[in-house]
PDB file of C-alpha atoms and ligand atoms in Angstrom:
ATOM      1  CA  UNK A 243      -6.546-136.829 186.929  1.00  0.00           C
ATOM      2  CA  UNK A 244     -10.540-136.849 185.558  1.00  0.00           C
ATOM      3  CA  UNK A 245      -9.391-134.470 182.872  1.00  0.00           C
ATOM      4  CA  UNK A 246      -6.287-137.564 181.751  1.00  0.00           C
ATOM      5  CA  UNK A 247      -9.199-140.210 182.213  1.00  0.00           C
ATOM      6  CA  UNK A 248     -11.808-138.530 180.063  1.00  0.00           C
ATOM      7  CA  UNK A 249      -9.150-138.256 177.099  1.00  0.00           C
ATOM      8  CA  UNK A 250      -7.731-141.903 177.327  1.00  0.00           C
ATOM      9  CA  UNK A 251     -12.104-142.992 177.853  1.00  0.00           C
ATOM     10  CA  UNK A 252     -12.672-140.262 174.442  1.00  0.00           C
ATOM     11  CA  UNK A 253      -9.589-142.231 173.014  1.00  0.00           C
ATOM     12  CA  UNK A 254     -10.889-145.769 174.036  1.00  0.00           C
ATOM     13  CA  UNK A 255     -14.343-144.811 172.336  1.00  0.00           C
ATOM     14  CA  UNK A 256     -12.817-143.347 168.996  1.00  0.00           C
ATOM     15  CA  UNK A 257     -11.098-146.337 168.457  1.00  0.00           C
ATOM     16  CA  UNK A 258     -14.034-148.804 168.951  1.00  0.00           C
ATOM     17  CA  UNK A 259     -15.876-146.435 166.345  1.00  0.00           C
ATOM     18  CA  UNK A 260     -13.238-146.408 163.584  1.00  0.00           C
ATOM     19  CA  UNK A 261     -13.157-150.136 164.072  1.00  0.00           C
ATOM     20  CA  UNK A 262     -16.823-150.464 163.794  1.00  0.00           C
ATOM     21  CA  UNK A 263     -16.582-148.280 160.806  1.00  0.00           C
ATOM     22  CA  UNK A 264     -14.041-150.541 159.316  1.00  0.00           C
ATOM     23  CA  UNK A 265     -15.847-153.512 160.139  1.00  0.00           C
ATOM     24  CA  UNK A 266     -19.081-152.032 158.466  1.00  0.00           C
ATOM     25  CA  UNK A 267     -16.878-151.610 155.655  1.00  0.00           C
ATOM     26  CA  UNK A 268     -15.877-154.919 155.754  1.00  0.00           C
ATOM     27  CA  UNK A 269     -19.226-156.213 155.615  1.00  0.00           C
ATOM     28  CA  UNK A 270     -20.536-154.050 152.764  1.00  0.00           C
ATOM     29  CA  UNK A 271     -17.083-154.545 150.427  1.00  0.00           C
ATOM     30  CA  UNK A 272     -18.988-157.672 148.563  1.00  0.00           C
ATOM     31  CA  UNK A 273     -17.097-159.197 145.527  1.00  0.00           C
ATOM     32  CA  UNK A 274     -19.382-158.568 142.475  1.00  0.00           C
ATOM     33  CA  UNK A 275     -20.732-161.823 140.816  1.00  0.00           C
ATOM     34  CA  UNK A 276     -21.739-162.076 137.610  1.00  0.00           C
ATOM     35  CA  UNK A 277     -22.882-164.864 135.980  1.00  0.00           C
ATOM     36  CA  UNK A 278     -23.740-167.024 132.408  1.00  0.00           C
ATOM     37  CA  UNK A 279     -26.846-168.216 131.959  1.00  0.00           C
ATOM     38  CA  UNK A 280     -26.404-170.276 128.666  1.00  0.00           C
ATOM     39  CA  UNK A 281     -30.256-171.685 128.971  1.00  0.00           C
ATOM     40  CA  UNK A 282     -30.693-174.278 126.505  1.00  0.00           C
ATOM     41  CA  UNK A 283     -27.782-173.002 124.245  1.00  0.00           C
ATOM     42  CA  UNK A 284     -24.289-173.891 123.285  1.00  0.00           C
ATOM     43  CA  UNK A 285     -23.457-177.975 121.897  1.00  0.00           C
ATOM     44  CA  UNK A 286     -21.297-179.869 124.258  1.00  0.00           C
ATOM     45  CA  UNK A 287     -18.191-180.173 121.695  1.00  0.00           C
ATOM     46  CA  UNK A 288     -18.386-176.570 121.836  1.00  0.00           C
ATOM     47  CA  UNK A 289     -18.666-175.693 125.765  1.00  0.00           C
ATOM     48  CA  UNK A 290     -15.017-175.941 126.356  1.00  0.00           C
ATOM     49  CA  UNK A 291     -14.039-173.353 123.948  1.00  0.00           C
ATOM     50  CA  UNK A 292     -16.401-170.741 124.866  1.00  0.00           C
ATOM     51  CA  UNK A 293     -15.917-171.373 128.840  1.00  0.00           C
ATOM     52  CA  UNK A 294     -12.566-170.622 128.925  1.00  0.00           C
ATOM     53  CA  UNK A 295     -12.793-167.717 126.903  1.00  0.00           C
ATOM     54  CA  UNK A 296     -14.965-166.241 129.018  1.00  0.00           C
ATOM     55  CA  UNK A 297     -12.461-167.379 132.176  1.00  0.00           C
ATOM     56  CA  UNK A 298      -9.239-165.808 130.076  1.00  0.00           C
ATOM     57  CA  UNK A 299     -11.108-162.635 129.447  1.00  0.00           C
ATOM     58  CA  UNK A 300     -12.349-162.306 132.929  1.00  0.00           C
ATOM     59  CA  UNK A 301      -9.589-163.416 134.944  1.00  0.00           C
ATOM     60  CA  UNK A 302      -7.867-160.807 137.185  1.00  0.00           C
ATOM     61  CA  UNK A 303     -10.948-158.613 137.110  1.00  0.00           C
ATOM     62  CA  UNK A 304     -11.978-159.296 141.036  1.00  0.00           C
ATOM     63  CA  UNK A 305     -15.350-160.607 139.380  1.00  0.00           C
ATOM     64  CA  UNK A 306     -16.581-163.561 140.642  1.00  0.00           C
ATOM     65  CA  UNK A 307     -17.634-165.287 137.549  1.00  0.00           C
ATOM     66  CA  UNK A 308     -20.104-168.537 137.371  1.00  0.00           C
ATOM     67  CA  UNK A 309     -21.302-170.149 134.138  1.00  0.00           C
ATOM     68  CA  UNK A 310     -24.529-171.909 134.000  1.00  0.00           C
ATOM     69  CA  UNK A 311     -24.201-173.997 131.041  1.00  0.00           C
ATOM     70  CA  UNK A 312     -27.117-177.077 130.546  1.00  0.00           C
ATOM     71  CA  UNK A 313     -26.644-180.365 133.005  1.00  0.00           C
ATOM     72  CA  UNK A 314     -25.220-181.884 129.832  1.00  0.00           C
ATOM     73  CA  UNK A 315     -21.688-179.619 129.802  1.00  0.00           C
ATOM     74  CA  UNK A 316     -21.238-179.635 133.373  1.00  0.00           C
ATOM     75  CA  UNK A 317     -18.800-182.718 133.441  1.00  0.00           C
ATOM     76  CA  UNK A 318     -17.005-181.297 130.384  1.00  0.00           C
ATOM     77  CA  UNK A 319     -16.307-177.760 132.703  1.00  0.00           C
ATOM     78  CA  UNK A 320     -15.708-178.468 135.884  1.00  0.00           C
ATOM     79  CA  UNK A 321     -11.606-178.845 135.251  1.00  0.00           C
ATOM     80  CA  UNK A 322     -11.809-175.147 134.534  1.00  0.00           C
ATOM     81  CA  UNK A 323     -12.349-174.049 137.710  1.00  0.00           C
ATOM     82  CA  UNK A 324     -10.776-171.516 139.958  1.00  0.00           C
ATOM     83  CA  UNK A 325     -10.871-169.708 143.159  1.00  0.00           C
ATOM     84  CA  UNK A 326     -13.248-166.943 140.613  1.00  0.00           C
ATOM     85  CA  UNK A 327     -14.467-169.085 138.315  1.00  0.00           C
ATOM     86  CA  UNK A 328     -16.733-171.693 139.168  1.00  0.00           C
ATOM     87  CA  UNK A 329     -20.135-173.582 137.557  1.00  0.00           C
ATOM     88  CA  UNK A 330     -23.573-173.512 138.287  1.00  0.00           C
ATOM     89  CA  UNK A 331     -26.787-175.296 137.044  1.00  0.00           C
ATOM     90  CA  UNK A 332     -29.779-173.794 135.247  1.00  0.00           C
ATOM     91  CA  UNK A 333     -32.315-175.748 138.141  1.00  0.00           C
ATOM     92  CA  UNK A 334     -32.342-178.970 140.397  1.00  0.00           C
ATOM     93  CA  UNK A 335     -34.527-181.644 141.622  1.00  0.00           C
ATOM     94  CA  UNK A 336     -35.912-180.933 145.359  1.00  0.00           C
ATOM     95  CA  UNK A 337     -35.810-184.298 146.518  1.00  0.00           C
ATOM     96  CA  UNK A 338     -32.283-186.471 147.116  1.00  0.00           C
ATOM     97  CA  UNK A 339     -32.679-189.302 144.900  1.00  0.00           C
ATOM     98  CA  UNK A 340     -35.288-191.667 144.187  1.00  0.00           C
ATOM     99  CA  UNK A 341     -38.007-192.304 141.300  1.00  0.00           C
ATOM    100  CA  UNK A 342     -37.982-189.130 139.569  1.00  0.00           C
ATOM    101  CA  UNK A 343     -37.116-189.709 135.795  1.00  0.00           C
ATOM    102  CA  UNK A 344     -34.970-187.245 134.320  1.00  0.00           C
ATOM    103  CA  UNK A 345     -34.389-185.606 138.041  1.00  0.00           C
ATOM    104  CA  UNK A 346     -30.997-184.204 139.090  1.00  0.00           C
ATOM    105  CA  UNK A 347     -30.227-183.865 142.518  1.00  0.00           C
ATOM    106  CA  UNK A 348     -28.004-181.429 144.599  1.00  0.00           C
ATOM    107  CA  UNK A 349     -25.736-184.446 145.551  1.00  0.00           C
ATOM    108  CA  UNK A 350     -25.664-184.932 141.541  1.00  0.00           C
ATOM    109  CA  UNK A 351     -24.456-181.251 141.042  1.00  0.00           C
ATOM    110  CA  UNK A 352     -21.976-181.829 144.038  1.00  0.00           C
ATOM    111  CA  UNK A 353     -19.549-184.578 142.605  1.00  0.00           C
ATOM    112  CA  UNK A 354     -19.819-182.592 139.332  1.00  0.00           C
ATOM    113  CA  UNK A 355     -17.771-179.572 141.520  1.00  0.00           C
ATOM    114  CA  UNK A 356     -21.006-177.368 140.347  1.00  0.00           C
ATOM    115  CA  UNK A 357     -21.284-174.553 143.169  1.00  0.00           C
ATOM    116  CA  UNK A 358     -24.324-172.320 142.438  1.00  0.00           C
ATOM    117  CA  UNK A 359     -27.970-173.513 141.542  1.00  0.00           C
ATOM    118  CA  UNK A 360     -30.354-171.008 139.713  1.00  0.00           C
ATOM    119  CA  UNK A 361     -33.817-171.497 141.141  1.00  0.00           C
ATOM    120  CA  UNK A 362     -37.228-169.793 140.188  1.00  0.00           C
ATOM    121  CA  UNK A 363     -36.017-168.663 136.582  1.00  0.00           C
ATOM    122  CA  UNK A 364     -39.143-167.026 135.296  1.00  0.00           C
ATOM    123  CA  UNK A 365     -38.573-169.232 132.285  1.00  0.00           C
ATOM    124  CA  UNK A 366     -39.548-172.240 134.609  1.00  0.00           C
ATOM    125  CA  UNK A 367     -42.115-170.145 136.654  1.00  0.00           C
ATOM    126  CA  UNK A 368     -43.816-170.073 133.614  1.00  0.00           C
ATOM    127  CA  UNK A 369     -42.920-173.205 131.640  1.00  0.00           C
ATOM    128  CA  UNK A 370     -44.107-175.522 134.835  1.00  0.00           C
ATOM    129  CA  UNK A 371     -47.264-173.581 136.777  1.00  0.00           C
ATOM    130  CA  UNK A 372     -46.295-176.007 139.704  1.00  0.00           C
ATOM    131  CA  UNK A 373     -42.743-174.619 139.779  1.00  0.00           C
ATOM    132  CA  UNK A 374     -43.546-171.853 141.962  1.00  0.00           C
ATOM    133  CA  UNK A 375     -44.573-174.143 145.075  1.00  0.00           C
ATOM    134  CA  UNK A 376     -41.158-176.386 144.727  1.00  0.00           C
ATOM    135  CA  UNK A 377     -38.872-173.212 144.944  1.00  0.00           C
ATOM    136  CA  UNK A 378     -39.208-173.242 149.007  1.00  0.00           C
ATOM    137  CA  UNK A 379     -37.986-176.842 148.939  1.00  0.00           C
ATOM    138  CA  UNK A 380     -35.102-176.410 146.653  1.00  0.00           C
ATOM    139  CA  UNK A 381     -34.175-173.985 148.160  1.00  0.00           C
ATOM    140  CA  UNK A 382     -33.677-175.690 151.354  1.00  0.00           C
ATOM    141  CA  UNK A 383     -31.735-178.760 149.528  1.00  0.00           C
ATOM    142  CA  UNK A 384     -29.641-176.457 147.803  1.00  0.00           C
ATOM    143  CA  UNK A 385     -28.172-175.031 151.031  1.00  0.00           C
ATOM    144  CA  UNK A 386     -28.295-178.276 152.877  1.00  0.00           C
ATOM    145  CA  UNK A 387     -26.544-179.806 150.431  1.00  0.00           C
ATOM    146  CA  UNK A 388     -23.501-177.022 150.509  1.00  0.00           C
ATOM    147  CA  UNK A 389     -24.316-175.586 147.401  1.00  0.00           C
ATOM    148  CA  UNK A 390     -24.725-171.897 146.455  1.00  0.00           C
ATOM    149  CA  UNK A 391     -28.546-170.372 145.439  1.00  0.00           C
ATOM    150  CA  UNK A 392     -28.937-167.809 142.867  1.00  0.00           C
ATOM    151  CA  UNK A 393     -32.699-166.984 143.541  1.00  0.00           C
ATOM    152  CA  UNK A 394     -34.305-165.294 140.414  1.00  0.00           C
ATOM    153  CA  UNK A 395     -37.488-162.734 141.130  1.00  0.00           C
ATOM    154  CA  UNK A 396     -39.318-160.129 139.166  1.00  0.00           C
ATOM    155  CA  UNK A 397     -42.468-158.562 137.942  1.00  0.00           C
ATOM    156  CA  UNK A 398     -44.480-159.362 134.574  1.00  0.00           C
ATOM    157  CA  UNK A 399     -44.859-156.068 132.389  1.00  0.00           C
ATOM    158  CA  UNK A 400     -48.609-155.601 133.333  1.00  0.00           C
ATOM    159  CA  UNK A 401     -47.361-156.008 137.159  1.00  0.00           C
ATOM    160  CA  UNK A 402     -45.123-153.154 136.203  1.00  0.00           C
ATOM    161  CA  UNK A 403     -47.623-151.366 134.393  1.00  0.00           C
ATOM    162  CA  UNK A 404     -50.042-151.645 137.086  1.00  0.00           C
ATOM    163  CA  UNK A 405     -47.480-149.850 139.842  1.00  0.00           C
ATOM    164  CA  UNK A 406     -47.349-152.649 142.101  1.00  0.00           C
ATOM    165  CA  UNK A 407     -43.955-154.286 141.104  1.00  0.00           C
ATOM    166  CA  UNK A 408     -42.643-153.838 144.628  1.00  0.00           C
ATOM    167  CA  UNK A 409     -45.287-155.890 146.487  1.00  0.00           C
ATOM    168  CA  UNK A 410     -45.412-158.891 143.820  1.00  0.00           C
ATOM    169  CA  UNK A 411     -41.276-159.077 144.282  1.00  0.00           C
ATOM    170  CA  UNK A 412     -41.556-159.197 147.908  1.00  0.00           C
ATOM    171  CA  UNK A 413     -44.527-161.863 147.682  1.00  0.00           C
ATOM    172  CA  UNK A 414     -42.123-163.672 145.686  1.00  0.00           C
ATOM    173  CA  UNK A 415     -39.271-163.641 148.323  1.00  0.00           C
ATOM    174  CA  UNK A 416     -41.768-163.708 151.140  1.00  0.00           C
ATOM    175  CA  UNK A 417     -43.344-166.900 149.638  1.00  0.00           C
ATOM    176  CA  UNK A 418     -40.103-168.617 148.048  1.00  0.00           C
ATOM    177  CA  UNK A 419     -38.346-168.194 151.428  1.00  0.00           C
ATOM    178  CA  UNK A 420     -40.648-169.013 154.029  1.00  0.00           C
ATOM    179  CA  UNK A 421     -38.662-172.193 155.222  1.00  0.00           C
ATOM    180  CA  UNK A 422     -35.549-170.494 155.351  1.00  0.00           C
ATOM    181  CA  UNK A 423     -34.689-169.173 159.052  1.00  0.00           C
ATOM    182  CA  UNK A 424     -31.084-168.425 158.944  1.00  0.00           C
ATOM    183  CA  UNK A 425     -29.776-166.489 156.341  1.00  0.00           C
ATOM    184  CA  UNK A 426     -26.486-167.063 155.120  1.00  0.00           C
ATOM    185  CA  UNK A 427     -25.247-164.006 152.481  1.00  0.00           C
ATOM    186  CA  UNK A 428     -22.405-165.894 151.260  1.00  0.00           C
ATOM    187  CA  UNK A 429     -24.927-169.174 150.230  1.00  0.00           C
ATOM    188  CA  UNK A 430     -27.995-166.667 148.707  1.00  0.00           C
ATOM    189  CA  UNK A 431     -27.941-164.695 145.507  1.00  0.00           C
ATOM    190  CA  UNK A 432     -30.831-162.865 145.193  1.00  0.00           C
ATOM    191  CA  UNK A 433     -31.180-162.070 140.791  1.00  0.00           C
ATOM    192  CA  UNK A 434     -34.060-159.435 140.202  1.00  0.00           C
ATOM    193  CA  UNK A 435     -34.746-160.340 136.894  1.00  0.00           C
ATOM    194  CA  UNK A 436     -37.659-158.354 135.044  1.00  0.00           C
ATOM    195  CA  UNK A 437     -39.609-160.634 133.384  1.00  0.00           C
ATOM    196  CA  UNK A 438     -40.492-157.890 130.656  1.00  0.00           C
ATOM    197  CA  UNK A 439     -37.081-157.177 130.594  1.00  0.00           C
ATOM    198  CA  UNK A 440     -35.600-161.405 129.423  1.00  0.00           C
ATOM    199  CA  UNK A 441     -34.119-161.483 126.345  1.00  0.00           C
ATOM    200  CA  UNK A 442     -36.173-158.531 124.878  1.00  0.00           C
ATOM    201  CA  UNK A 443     -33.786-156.050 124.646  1.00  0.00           C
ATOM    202  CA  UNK A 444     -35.696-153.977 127.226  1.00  0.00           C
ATOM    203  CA  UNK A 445     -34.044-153.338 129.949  1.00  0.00           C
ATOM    204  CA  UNK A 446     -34.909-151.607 133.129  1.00  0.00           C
ATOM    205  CA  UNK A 447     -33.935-148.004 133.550  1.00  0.00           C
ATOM    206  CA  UNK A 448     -31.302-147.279 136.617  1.00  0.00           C
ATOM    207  CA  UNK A 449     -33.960-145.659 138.658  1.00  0.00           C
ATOM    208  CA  UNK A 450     -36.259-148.411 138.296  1.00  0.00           C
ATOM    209  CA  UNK A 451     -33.459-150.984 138.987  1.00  0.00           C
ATOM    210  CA  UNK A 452     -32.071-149.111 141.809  1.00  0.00           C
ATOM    211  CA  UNK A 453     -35.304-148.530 143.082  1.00  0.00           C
ATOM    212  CA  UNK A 454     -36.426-152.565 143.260  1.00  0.00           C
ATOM    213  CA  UNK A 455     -32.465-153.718 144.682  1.00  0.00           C
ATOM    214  CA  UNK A 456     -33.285-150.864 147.254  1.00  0.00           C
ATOM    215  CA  UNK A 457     -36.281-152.734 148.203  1.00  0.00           C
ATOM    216  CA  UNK A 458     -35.229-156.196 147.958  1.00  0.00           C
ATOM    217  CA  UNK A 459     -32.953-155.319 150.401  1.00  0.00           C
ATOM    218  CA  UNK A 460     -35.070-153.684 152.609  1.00  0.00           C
ATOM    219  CA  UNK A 461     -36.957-157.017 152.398  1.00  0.00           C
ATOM    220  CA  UNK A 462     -33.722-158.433 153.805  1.00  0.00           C
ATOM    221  CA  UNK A 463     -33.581-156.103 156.542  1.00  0.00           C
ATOM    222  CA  UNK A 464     -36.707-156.208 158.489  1.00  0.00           C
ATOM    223  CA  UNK A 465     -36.515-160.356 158.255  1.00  0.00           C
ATOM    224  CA  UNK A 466     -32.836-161.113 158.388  1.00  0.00           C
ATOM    225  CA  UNK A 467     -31.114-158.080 159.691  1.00  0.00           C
ATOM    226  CA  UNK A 468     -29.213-155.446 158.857  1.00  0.00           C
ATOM    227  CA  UNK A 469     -25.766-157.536 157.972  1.00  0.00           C
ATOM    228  CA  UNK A 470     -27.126-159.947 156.229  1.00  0.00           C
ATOM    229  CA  UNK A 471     -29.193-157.836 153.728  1.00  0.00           C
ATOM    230  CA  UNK A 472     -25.817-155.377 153.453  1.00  0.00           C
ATOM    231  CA  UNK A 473     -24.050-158.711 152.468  1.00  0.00           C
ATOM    232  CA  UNK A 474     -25.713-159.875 150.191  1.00  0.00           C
ATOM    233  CA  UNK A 475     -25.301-159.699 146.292  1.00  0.00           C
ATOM    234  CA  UNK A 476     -28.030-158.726 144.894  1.00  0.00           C
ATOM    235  CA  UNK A 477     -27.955-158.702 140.779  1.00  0.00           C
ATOM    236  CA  UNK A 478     -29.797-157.445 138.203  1.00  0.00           C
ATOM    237  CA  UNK A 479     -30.426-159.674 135.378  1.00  0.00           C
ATOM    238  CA  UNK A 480     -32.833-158.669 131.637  1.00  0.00           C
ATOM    239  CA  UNK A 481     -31.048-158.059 128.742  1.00  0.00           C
ATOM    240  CA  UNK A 482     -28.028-156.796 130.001  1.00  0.00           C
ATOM    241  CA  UNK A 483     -24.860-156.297 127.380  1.00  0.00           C
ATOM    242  CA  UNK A 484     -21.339-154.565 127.386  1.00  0.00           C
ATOM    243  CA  UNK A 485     -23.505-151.596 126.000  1.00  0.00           C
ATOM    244  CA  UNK A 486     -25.484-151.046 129.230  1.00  0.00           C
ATOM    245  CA  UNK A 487     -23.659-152.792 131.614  1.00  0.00           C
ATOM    246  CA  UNK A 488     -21.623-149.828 132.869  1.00  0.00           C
ATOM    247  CA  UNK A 489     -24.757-147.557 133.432  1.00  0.00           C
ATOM    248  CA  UNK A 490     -26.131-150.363 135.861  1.00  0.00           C
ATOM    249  CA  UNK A 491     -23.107-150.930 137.692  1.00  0.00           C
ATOM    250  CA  UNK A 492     -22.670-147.530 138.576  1.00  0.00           C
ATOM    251  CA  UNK A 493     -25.937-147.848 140.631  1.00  0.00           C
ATOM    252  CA  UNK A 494     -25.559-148.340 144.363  1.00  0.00           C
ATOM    253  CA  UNK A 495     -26.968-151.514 144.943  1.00  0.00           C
ATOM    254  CA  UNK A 496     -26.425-153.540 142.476  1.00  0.00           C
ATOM    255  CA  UNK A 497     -24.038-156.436 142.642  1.00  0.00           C
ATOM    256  CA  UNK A 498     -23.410-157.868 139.697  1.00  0.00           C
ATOM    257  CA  UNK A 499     -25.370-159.263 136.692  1.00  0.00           C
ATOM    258  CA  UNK A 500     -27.213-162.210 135.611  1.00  0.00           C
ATOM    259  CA  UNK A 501     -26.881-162.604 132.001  1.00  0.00           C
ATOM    260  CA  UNK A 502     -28.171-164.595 129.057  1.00  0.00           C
ATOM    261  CA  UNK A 503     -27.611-163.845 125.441  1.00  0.00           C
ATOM    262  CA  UNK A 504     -25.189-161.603 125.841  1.00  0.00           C
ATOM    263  CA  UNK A 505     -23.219-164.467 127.801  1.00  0.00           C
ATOM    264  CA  UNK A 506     -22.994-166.299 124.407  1.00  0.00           C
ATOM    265  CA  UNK A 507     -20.118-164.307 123.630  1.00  0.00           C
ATOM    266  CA  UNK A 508     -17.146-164.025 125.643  1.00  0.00           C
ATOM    267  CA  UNK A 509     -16.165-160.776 124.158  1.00  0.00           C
ATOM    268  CA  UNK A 510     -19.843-159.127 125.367  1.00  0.00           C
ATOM    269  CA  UNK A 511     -19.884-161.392 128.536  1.00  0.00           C
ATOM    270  CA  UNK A 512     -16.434-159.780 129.906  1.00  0.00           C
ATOM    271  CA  UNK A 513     -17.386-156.270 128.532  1.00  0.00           C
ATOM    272  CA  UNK A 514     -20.359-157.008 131.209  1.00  0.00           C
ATOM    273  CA  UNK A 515     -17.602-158.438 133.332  1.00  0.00           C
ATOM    274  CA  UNK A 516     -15.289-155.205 133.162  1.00  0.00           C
ATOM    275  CA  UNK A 517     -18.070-153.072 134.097  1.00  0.00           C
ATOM    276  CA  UNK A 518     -18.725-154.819 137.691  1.00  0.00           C
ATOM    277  CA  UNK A 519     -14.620-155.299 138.831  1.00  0.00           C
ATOM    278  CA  UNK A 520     -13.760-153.313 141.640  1.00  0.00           C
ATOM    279  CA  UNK A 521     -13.043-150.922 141.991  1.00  0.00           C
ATOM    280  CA  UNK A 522     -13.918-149.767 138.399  1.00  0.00           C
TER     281      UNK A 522
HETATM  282  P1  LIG B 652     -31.149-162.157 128.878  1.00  0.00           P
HETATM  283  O1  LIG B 652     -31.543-163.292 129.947  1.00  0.00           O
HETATM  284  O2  LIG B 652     -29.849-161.573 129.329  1.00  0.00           O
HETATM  285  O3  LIG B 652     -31.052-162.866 127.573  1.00  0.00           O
HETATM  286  O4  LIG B 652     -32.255-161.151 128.915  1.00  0.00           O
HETATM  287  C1  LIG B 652     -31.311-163.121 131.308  1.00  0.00           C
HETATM  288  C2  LIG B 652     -31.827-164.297 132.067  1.00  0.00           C
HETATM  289  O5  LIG B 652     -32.847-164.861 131.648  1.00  0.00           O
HETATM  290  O6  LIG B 652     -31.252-164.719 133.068  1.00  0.00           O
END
């Protein structure tokens, strides 16, 4: 009798530990993303043509893809979206409408069908010095507004130099997402982006890549939790191209890719693409 209730209690407890298992599984299965950061690139009459290249050769891949193409194309794209191909803008304005000449808001991007929002570019960090202390707040209207964040950070090469790349990345997330309480790993993107590595042709080895993801999400951990920091993407982004795209997917950790030049060409973009689908 105790020996048939131990067995069916050992049985009861296997089976609540495969399905936790699974269920971790679940959780850390994340579709890659990678995404097209055009910047201030590509003329309107020719955005069409390159988007849905870049959707032809990517389709099928189980890569979500997003292209960031400027405000000015986003009306032109948004009729070539699918369920893994969708559009996001290169920055927002924090407020919801009002006075603000030449200001775009979240509501804007919205109607447009535009999904994702790339915030705290270092391109912007250091274009506009008083970029850094709106990030917090757009932020916050991004995800109020049902839209999708792709969060840039990263070191300067004489942070890098200096050994102290780790603490200045988790400033950045520390400071950048102060307001944000509850974390939601389907709305956040976190891109570590190298600042010495943009458009240089530099990019960062796989240990130090792997090494910075590991601590981004260790950031997660201690301040949103275990699940949420094992479900989120978290993508490298720095002059990545079909050449060394492979090398970085096949680090744990990495999620994806956020990519400029290289996004200029659909061929390169889904060699990038290719690298990330799952499994590979
Ligand atoms: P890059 O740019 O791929 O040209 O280095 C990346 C980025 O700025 O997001």
């Amino acid at each position: 009798m105790v020996i048939g209730w131990t067995l069916i209690e050992a049985f009861r407890v296997t089976i609540c530990l495969l399905r936790f298992n699974f269920e971790a599984k679940e959780q850390i299965m994340k579709r890659p993303i990678v995404a097209a950061n055009w910047k201030m690139n590509v003329l309107p009459s020719e955005a069409c043509h390159l988007a849905e290249q870049i959707r032809q050769s990517t389709a099928g891949l189980g890569v979500e893809i997003v292209v960031a193409p400027p405000y000015t194309h986003l009306a032109l794209l948004s009729h070539l979206r699918t369920p893994q191909f969708s559009l996001g803008a290169q920055n927002v304005h924090n407020a919801s409408s009002g006075a603000y000449t030449s200001g775009i808001s979240v509501a804007m991007l919205k109607d447009l069908q535009v999904e994702y929002v790339i915030v705290g570019h270092s391109e912007r960090r250091e274009a506009f010095p008083s970029e850094k202390d709106l990030i917090s707040d757009k932020i916050l209207a991004i995800l109020q507004g049902g839209l999708k964040v792709i969060y840039c950070c990263g070191e300067s090469r004489s942070v890098r130099e200096s050994g102290n790349e780790l603490d200045f990345v988790e400033s950045q997330l520390g400071y950048d997402f102060r307001d944000v309480q509850r974390w939601d790993p389907g709305k956040i993107v976190i891109a570590y982006e190298p600042i010495w590595a943009i458009g240089t042709g530099l990019t960062a080895s796989p240990e130090q890549a792997g090494a910075m993801h590991l601590g981004i999400r260790q950031w997660l951990r201690s301040r949103y939790g275990i699940e949420n920091a094992e479900g989120t993407r978290i993508i490298y982004g720095g002059s990545v191209k079909g050449s060394n795209a492979s090398d970085l997917a096949a680090i744990d950790g990495i999620d994806g890719a956020l990519v400029g030049g290289a996004s200029l060409s659909a061929n390169e973009f889904s060699q990038i693409a290719r690298a990330f689908r799952y499994p590979s």
